[in-house]
Amino acid sequence: MLRVCVCVSGGGTNLQAIIDAIDNKVITNAEIVRVISNNKGVYALERAAAKNIDAVAISPKDFESREQFNEAFLKCVDEVEPDLIVLAGFLVVIPPMMIKKYERKIINIHPSLIPSFCGTGYYGLKVHEAALERGVKVTGATVHFVDEGTDTGPIILQKAVEVLPGDTPKELQQRVMEQAEWKILPQAINMIANGQI
Ligand code: GAR
């Protein structure tokens, strides 16, 4: 069984997609051993609690320095001895120490077709605002391994999604989630859990 630690920051629809995929056996040989949120009181934590999954909120605001937060965050991950760390809408920069320790064991979902609309400052709705601003006709989502850069690690899966005339950022975000993110993130986890990557 692949031990998966999922890191979240908000609503947790991607976390839900992973939970559902495990329930429906779209993902096999994997279990979620912990959910970590950098924000207290977010809905993702309730999604974990509803399934009796161990869930921890650990906020940088509760620490005097970034280094102290990074240490506590790494400890929180280490405790559950994960085989895979999934950044499912996790909007915190991963400490370099952790990237080194978990090389090729951290994956991220990004809501665009990397290398478009990615890197520093491109997260959440901002990604879709930028795509609409540029006038692209196709966007999508990417699952990639995490390395020291921002959205620069090796790509595992991508899925394209059409941009429709008159789309608002929120409409586009919803379509990208439904048609791409909630599919390729579970798919990538299943591939890793079954030795296909
Ligand atoms: C998702 O769209 C995810 O791709 C994005 O945040 C959203 C989280 O939604 N992640 C990034 O932008 C990372 N750069 P969720 O909490 O409902 O899964």
PDB file of C-alpha atoms and ligand atoms in Angstrom:
ATOM      1  CA  MET A   1       0.000   0.000   0.000  1.00  0.00           C
ATOM      2  CA  LEU A   2       1.363   3.391  -1.030  1.00  0.00           C
ATOM      3  CA  ARG A   3       1.179   5.745   1.957  1.00  0.00           C
ATOM      4  CA  VAL A   4      -0.062   9.090   0.674  1.00  0.00           C
ATOM      5  CA  CYS A   5       0.099  12.410   2.520  1.00  0.00           C
ATOM      6  CA  VAL A   6      -2.115  15.079   0.916  1.00  0.00           C
ATOM      7  CA  CYS A   7      -1.371  18.785   1.466  1.00  0.00           C
ATOM      8  CA  VAL A   8      -4.171  21.323   0.961  1.00  0.00           C
ATOM      9  CA  SER A   9      -4.912  25.012   1.459  1.00  0.00           C
ATOM     10  CA  GLY A  10      -8.594  25.490   0.715  1.00  0.00           C
ATOM     11  CA  GLY A  11     -11.749  23.834  -0.463  1.00  0.00           C
ATOM     12  CA  GLY A  12     -10.153  20.495  -1.188  1.00  0.00           C
ATOM     13  CA  THR A  13     -12.045  19.384  -4.268  1.00  0.00           C
ATOM     14  CA  ASN A  14      -8.907  17.648  -5.510  1.00  0.00           C
ATOM     15  CA  LEU A  15      -8.581  15.915  -2.136  1.00  0.00           C
ATOM     16  CA  GLN A  16     -12.204  14.800  -2.553  1.00  0.00           C
ATOM     17  CA  ALA A  17     -11.402  13.465  -6.025  1.00  0.00           C
ATOM     18  CA  ILE A  18      -8.594  11.361  -4.515  1.00  0.00           C
ATOM     19  CA  ILE A  19     -10.830  10.099  -1.695  1.00  0.00           C
ATOM     20  CA  ASP A  20     -13.578   9.171  -4.193  1.00  0.00           C
ATOM     21  CA  ALA A  21     -11.090   7.499  -6.535  1.00  0.00           C
ATOM     22  CA  ILE A  22      -9.818   5.306  -3.693  1.00  0.00           C
ATOM     23  CA  ASP A  23     -13.417   4.437  -2.712  1.00  0.00           C
ATOM     24  CA  ASN A  24     -14.316   3.618  -6.323  1.00  0.00           C
ATOM     25  CA  LYS A  25     -11.069   1.683  -6.899  1.00  0.00           C
ATOM     26  CA  VAL A  26      -9.942   4.068  -9.625  1.00  0.00           C
ATOM     27  CA  ILE A  27      -6.882   4.270  -7.362  1.00  0.00           C
ATOM     28  CA  THR A  28      -5.669   0.929  -6.028  1.00  0.00           C
ATOM     29  CA  ASN A  29      -2.818   0.034  -3.662  1.00  0.00           C
ATOM     30  CA  ALA A  30      -2.898   3.453  -1.984  1.00  0.00           C
ATOM     31  CA  GLU A  31      -4.215   4.966   1.233  1.00  0.00           C
ATOM     32  CA  ILE A  32      -4.311   8.529   2.539  1.00  0.00           C
ATOM     33  CA  VAL A  33      -2.417   8.494   5.821  1.00  0.00           C
ATOM     34  CA  ARG A  34      -2.651  12.217   6.605  1.00  0.00           C
ATOM     35  CA  VAL A  35      -4.081  15.469   5.286  1.00  0.00           C
ATOM     36  CA  ILE A  36      -2.121  18.623   6.130  1.00  0.00           C
ATOM     37  CA  SER A  37      -3.560  22.115   5.697  1.00  0.00           C
ATOM     38  CA  ASN A  38      -1.651  25.363   6.135  1.00  0.00           C
ATOM     39  CA  ASN A  39      -4.971  27.066   6.871  1.00  0.00           C
ATOM     40  CA  LYS A  40      -7.222  26.320   9.808  1.00  0.00           C
ATOM     41  CA  GLY A  41     -10.936  26.014   9.278  1.00  0.00           C
ATOM     42  CA  VAL A  42     -10.850  25.202   5.568  1.00  0.00           C
ATOM     43  CA  TYR A  43     -13.399  22.833   4.052  1.00  0.00           C
ATOM     44  CA  ALA A  44     -10.699  20.366   2.986  1.00  0.00           C
ATOM     45  CA  LEU A  45     -10.186  19.500   6.679  1.00  0.00           C
ATOM     46  CA  GLU A  46     -13.886  18.666   7.001  1.00  0.00           C
ATOM     47  CA  ARG A  47     -13.677  16.420   3.951  1.00  0.00           C
ATOM     48  CA  ALA A  48     -10.861  14.504   5.675  1.00  0.00           C
ATOM     49  CA  ALA A  49     -12.709  14.346   8.998  1.00  0.00           C
ATOM     50  CA  ALA A  50     -15.831  12.997   7.260  1.00  0.00           C
ATOM     51  CA  LYS A  51     -13.754  10.009   6.143  1.00  0.00           C
ATOM     52  CA  ASN A  52     -11.922   9.629   9.470  1.00  0.00           C
ATOM     53  CA  ILE A  53      -8.645  10.557   7.836  1.00  0.00           C
ATOM     54  CA  ASP A  54      -6.024  11.996  10.168  1.00  0.00           C
ATOM     55  CA  ALA A  55      -5.994  15.759   9.473  1.00  0.00           C
ATOM     56  CA  VAL A  56      -3.647  18.428  10.804  1.00  0.00           C
ATOM     57  CA  ALA A  57      -3.691  22.218  10.404  1.00  0.00           C
ATOM     58  CA  ILE A  58      -0.284  23.818  10.658  1.00  0.00           C
ATOM     59  CA  SER A  59      -0.126  27.522   9.876  1.00  0.00           C
ATOM     60  CA  PRO A  60       2.979  29.663   9.276  1.00  0.00           C
ATOM     61  CA  LYS A  61       1.180  32.348  11.295  1.00  0.00           C
ATOM     62  CA  ASP A  62       1.687  30.297  14.458  1.00  0.00           C
ATOM     63  CA  PHE A  63       5.477  30.319  14.118  1.00  0.00           C
ATOM     64  CA  GLU A  64       7.978  33.081  14.766  1.00  0.00           C
ATOM     65  CA  SER A  65       9.942  32.405  11.613  1.00  0.00           C
ATOM     66  CA  ARG A  66       9.590  30.618   8.301  1.00  0.00           C
ATOM     67  CA  GLU A  67      12.376  28.242   9.329  1.00  0.00           C
ATOM     68  CA  GLN A  68      10.437  27.185  12.405  1.00  0.00           C
ATOM     69  CA  PHE A  69       7.321  26.580  10.325  1.00  0.00           C
ATOM     70  CA  ASN A  70       9.327  24.607   7.747  1.00  0.00           C
ATOM     71  CA  GLU A  71      10.782  22.386  10.470  1.00  0.00           C
ATOM     72  CA  ALA A  72       7.375  21.732  12.023  1.00  0.00           C
ATOM     73  CA  PHE A  73       5.834  21.075   8.615  1.00  0.00           C
ATOM     74  CA  LEU A  74       8.553  18.574   7.704  1.00  0.00           C
ATOM     75  CA  LYS A  75       8.131  16.858  11.073  1.00  0.00           C
ATOM     76  CA  CYS A  76       4.394  16.615  10.478  1.00  0.00           C
ATOM     77  CA  VAL A  77       5.074  14.913   7.132  1.00  0.00           C
ATOM     78  CA  ASP A  78       7.875  12.665   8.457  1.00  0.00           C
ATOM     79  CA  GLU A  79       5.680  11.370  11.287  1.00  0.00           C
ATOM     80  CA  VAL A  80       3.458   9.422   8.876  1.00  0.00           C
ATOM     81  CA  GLU A  81       6.353   8.063   6.780  1.00  0.00           C
ATOM     82  CA  PRO A  82       4.712   8.767   3.427  1.00  0.00           C
ATOM     83  CA  ASP A  83       5.730   7.121   0.148  1.00  0.00           C
ATOM     84  CA  LEU A  84       4.099   9.974  -1.759  1.00  0.00           C
ATOM     85  CA  ILE A  85       3.242  13.592  -0.907  1.00  0.00           C
ATOM     86  CA  VAL A  86       0.466  15.093  -3.029  1.00  0.00           C
ATOM     87  CA  LEU A  87       0.132  18.863  -3.256  1.00  0.00           C
ATOM     88  CA  ALA A  88      -3.576  19.196  -3.985  1.00  0.00           C
ATOM     89  CA  GLY A  89      -4.091  22.944  -4.099  1.00  0.00           C
ATOM     90  CA  PHE A  90      -1.322  23.580  -1.555  1.00  0.00           C
ATOM     91  CA  LEU A  91      -0.231  27.184  -1.831  1.00  0.00           C
ATOM     92  CA  VAL A  92       2.894  27.060   0.311  1.00  0.00           C
ATOM     93  CA  VAL A  93       6.456  26.946  -1.019  1.00  0.00           C
ATOM     94  CA  ILE A  94       7.903  23.535  -0.163  1.00  0.00           C
ATOM     95  CA  PRO A  95      11.075  23.878   1.930  1.00  0.00           C
ATOM     96  CA  PRO A  96      14.230  22.868  -0.014  1.00  0.00           C
ATOM     97  CA  MET A  97      15.135  20.443   2.778  1.00  0.00           C
ATOM     98  CA  MET A  98      11.887  18.594   2.200  1.00  0.00           C
ATOM     99  CA  ILE A  99      12.336  18.525  -1.595  1.00  0.00           C
ATOM    100  CA  LYS A 100      15.747  16.931  -1.118  1.00  0.00           C
ATOM    101  CA  LYS A 101      14.485  14.387   1.379  1.00  0.00           C
ATOM    102  CA  TYR A 102      11.484  13.391  -0.742  1.00  0.00           C
ATOM    103  CA  GLU A 103      13.026  13.593  -4.209  1.00  0.00           C
ATOM    104  CA  ARG A 104      10.558  12.238  -6.850  1.00  0.00           C
ATOM    105  CA  LYS A 105       8.090  11.588  -4.053  1.00  0.00           C
ATOM    106  CA  ILE A 106       6.223  14.892  -4.217  1.00  0.00           C
ATOM    107  CA  ILE A 107       3.679  15.631  -6.953  1.00  0.00           C
ATOM    108  CA  ASN A 108       1.638  18.766  -7.639  1.00  0.00           C
ATOM    109  CA  ILE A 109      -1.485  19.562  -9.622  1.00  0.00           C
ATOM    110  CA  HIS A 110      -1.332  22.851 -11.528  1.00  0.00           C
ATOM    111  CA  PRO A 111      -4.381  24.303 -13.327  1.00  0.00           C
ATOM    112  CA  SER A 112      -2.784  25.039 -16.715  1.00  0.00           C
ATOM    113  CA  LEU A 113      -0.802  23.306 -19.427  1.00  0.00           C
ATOM    114  CA  ILE A 114       2.750  23.860 -18.153  1.00  0.00           C
ATOM    115  CA  PRO A 115       4.857  25.740 -19.328  1.00  0.00           C
ATOM    116  CA  SER A 116       1.995  28.200 -19.902  1.00  0.00           C
ATOM    117  CA  PHE A 117       0.668  30.243 -16.991  1.00  0.00           C
ATOM    118  CA  CYS A 118       2.861  28.754 -14.284  1.00  0.00           C
ATOM    119  CA  GLY A 119       5.645  29.828 -11.950  1.00  0.00           C
ATOM    120  CA  THR A 120       5.685  32.420  -9.193  1.00  0.00           C
ATOM    121  CA  GLY A 121       2.377  34.239  -8.781  1.00  0.00           C
ATOM    122  CA  TYR A 122       0.351  31.796 -10.873  1.00  0.00           C
ATOM    123  CA  TYR A 123      -2.001  29.933  -8.571  1.00  0.00           C
ATOM    124  CA  GLY A 124      -5.714  29.324  -8.224  1.00  0.00           C
ATOM    125  CA  LEU A 125      -7.981  31.743 -10.064  1.00  0.00           C
ATOM    126  CA  LYS A 126      -5.030  33.910 -11.165  1.00  0.00           C
ATOM    127  CA  VAL A 127      -4.021  31.176 -13.597  1.00  0.00           C
ATOM    128  CA  HIS A 128      -7.395  31.267 -15.327  1.00  0.00           C
ATOM    129  CA  GLU A 129      -7.517  35.071 -15.332  1.00  0.00           C
ATOM    130  CA  ALA A 130      -4.149  35.073 -17.131  1.00  0.00           C
ATOM    131  CA  ALA A 131      -5.285  32.453 -19.647  1.00  0.00           C
ATOM    132  CA  LEU A 132      -8.418  34.458 -20.487  1.00  0.00           C
ATOM    133  CA  GLU A 133      -6.431  37.687 -20.645  1.00  0.00           C
ATOM    134  CA  ARG A 134      -4.060  36.111 -23.189  1.00  0.00           C
ATOM    135  CA  GLY A 135      -6.976  34.768 -25.186  1.00  0.00           C
ATOM    136  CA  VAL A 136      -5.879  31.124 -25.391  1.00  0.00           C
ATOM    137  CA  LYS A 137      -8.469  28.759 -26.854  1.00  0.00           C
ATOM    138  CA  VAL A 138      -7.193  25.689 -25.037  1.00  0.00           C
ATOM    139  CA  THR A 139      -5.962  25.378 -21.477  1.00  0.00           C
ATOM    140  CA  GLY A 140      -5.895  22.423 -19.076  1.00  0.00           C
ATOM    141  CA  ALA A 141      -4.106  20.940 -16.105  1.00  0.00           C
ATOM    142  CA  THR A 142      -0.742  19.317 -15.353  1.00  0.00           C
ATOM    143  CA  VAL A 143       0.468  16.831 -12.759  1.00  0.00           C
ATOM    144  CA  HIS A 144       4.213  17.059 -12.235  1.00  0.00           C
ATOM    145  CA  PHE A 145       6.934  16.054  -9.838  1.00  0.00           C
ATOM    146  CA  VAL A 146       8.079  18.850  -7.557  1.00  0.00           C
ATOM    147  CA  ASP A 147      11.685  20.028  -7.758  1.00  0.00           C
ATOM    148  CA  GLU A 148      13.469  23.130  -6.406  1.00  0.00           C
ATOM    149  CA  GLY A 149      11.807  25.446  -8.932  1.00  0.00           C
ATOM    150  CA  THR A 150       8.206  26.650  -9.117  1.00  0.00           C
ATOM    151  CA  ASP A 151       6.234  24.338 -11.439  1.00  0.00           C
ATOM    152  CA  THR A 152       9.458  23.210 -13.145  1.00  0.00           C
ATOM    153  CA  GLY A 153       9.607  19.513 -12.243  1.00  0.00           C
ATOM    154  CA  PRO A 154       9.146  16.633 -14.713  1.00  0.00           C
ATOM    155  CA  ILE A 155       5.630  16.395 -16.146  1.00  0.00           C
ATOM    156  CA  ILE A 156       3.652  13.206 -15.419  1.00  0.00           C
ATOM    157  CA  LEU A 157       0.247  13.857 -17.012  1.00  0.00           C
ATOM    158  CA  GLN A 158      -1.535  16.698 -18.810  1.00  0.00           C
ATOM    159  CA  LYS A 159      -5.071  17.119 -20.065  1.00  0.00           C
ATOM    160  CA  ALA A 160      -6.362  19.852 -22.368  1.00  0.00           C
ATOM    161  CA  VAL A 161      -9.647  21.706 -21.811  1.00  0.00           C
ATOM    162  CA  GLU A 162     -11.426  24.031 -24.227  1.00  0.00           C
ATOM    163  CA  VAL A 163     -11.888  27.705 -23.387  1.00  0.00           C
ATOM    164  CA  LEU A 164     -15.391  28.806 -24.402  1.00  0.00           C
ATOM    165  CA  PRO A 165     -16.418  32.275 -25.609  1.00  0.00           C
ATOM    166  CA  GLY A 166     -17.550  34.447 -22.693  1.00  0.00           C
ATOM    167  CA  ASP A 167     -15.959  32.252 -20.014  1.00  0.00           C
ATOM    168  CA  THR A 168     -15.398  33.937 -16.665  1.00  0.00           C
ATOM    169  CA  PRO A 169     -12.315  32.896 -14.651  1.00  0.00           C
ATOM    170  CA  LYS A 170     -14.562  30.966 -12.272  1.00  0.00           C
ATOM    171  CA  GLU A 171     -16.363  29.137 -15.085  1.00  0.00           C
ATOM    172  CA  LEU A 172     -13.064  28.208 -16.675  1.00  0.00           C
ATOM    173  CA  GLN A 173     -11.643  27.083 -13.326  1.00  0.00           C
ATOM    174  CA  GLN A 174     -14.646  24.826 -12.754  1.00  0.00           C
ATOM    175  CA  ARG A 175     -14.364  23.254 -16.229  1.00  0.00           C
ATOM    176  CA  VAL A 176     -10.613  22.664 -15.820  1.00  0.00           C
ATOM    177  CA  MET A 177     -11.245  20.993 -12.476  1.00  0.00           C
ATOM    178  CA  GLU A 178     -14.087  18.789 -13.720  1.00  0.00           C
ATOM    179  CA  GLN A 179     -12.563  17.795 -17.045  1.00  0.00           C
ATOM    180  CA  ALA A 180      -8.888  17.634 -16.123  1.00  0.00           C
ATOM    181  CA  GLU A 181      -7.715  18.027 -12.513  1.00  0.00           C
ATOM    182  CA  TRP A 182     -10.112  15.599 -10.839  1.00  0.00           C
ATOM    183  CA  LYS A 183      -9.164  12.988 -13.435  1.00  0.00           C
ATOM    184  CA  ILE A 184      -5.416  13.260 -13.938  1.00  0.00           C
ATOM    185  CA  LEU A 185      -4.469  13.696 -10.275  1.00  0.00           C
ATOM    186  CA  PRO A 186      -6.089  10.376  -9.202  1.00  0.00           C
ATOM    187  CA  GLN A 187      -4.753   8.770 -12.387  1.00  0.00           C
ATOM    188  CA  ALA A 188      -1.184   9.844 -11.595  1.00  0.00           C
ATOM    189  CA  ILE A 189      -1.451   8.549  -8.019  1.00  0.00           C
ATOM    190  CA  ASN A 190      -2.773   5.237  -9.295  1.00  0.00           C
ATOM    191  CA  MET A 191       0.100   4.950 -11.756  1.00  0.00           C
ATOM    192  CA  ILE A 192       2.656   5.612  -9.015  1.00  0.00           C
ATOM    193  CA  ALA A 193       0.899   3.206  -6.617  1.00  0.00           C
ATOM    194  CA  ASN A 194       1.064   0.481  -9.233  1.00  0.00           C
ATOM    195  CA  GLY A 195       4.636   0.993 -10.360  1.00  0.00           C
ATOM    196  CA  GLN A 196       3.782   2.469 -13.747  1.00  0.00           C
ATOM    197  CA  ILE A 197       5.963   5.538 -13.294  1.00  0.00           C
TER     198      ILE A 197
HETATM  199  C1  GAR B   1      -6.842  23.795  -7.898  1.00  0.00           C
HETATM  200  O1  GAR B   1      -7.366  24.359  -9.056  1.00  0.00           O
HETATM  201  C2  GAR B   1      -5.352  23.533  -8.074  1.00  0.00           C
HETATM  202  O2  GAR B   1      -5.019  23.143  -9.367  1.00  0.00           O
HETATM  203  C3  GAR B   1      -4.800  24.896  -7.745  1.00  0.00           C
HETATM  204  O3  GAR B   1      -5.544  25.324  -6.628  1.00  0.00           O
HETATM  205  C4  GAR B   1      -6.867  24.790  -6.733  1.00  0.00           C
HETATM  206  C5  GAR B   1      -7.262  24.139  -5.421  1.00  0.00           C
HETATM  207  O4  GAR B   1      -8.591  23.718  -5.402  1.00  0.00           O
HETATM  208  N1  GAR B   1      -3.393  24.810  -7.480  1.00  0.00           N
HETATM  209  C6  GAR B   1      -2.520  25.745  -7.852  1.00  0.00           C
HETATM  210  O5  GAR B   1      -2.855  26.771  -8.397  1.00  0.00           O
HETATM  211  C7  GAR B   1      -1.060  25.425  -7.528  1.00  0.00           C
HETATM  212  N2  GAR B   1      -0.180  26.332  -8.207  1.00  0.00           N
HETATM  213  P1  GAR B   1      -9.118  22.618  -4.389  1.00  0.00           P
HETATM  214  O6  GAR B   1      -8.721  23.064  -2.978  1.00  0.00           O
HETATM  215  O7  GAR B   1     -10.618  22.637  -4.549  1.00  0.00           O
HETATM  216  O8  GAR B   1      -8.521  21.281  -4.753  1.00  0.00           O
END
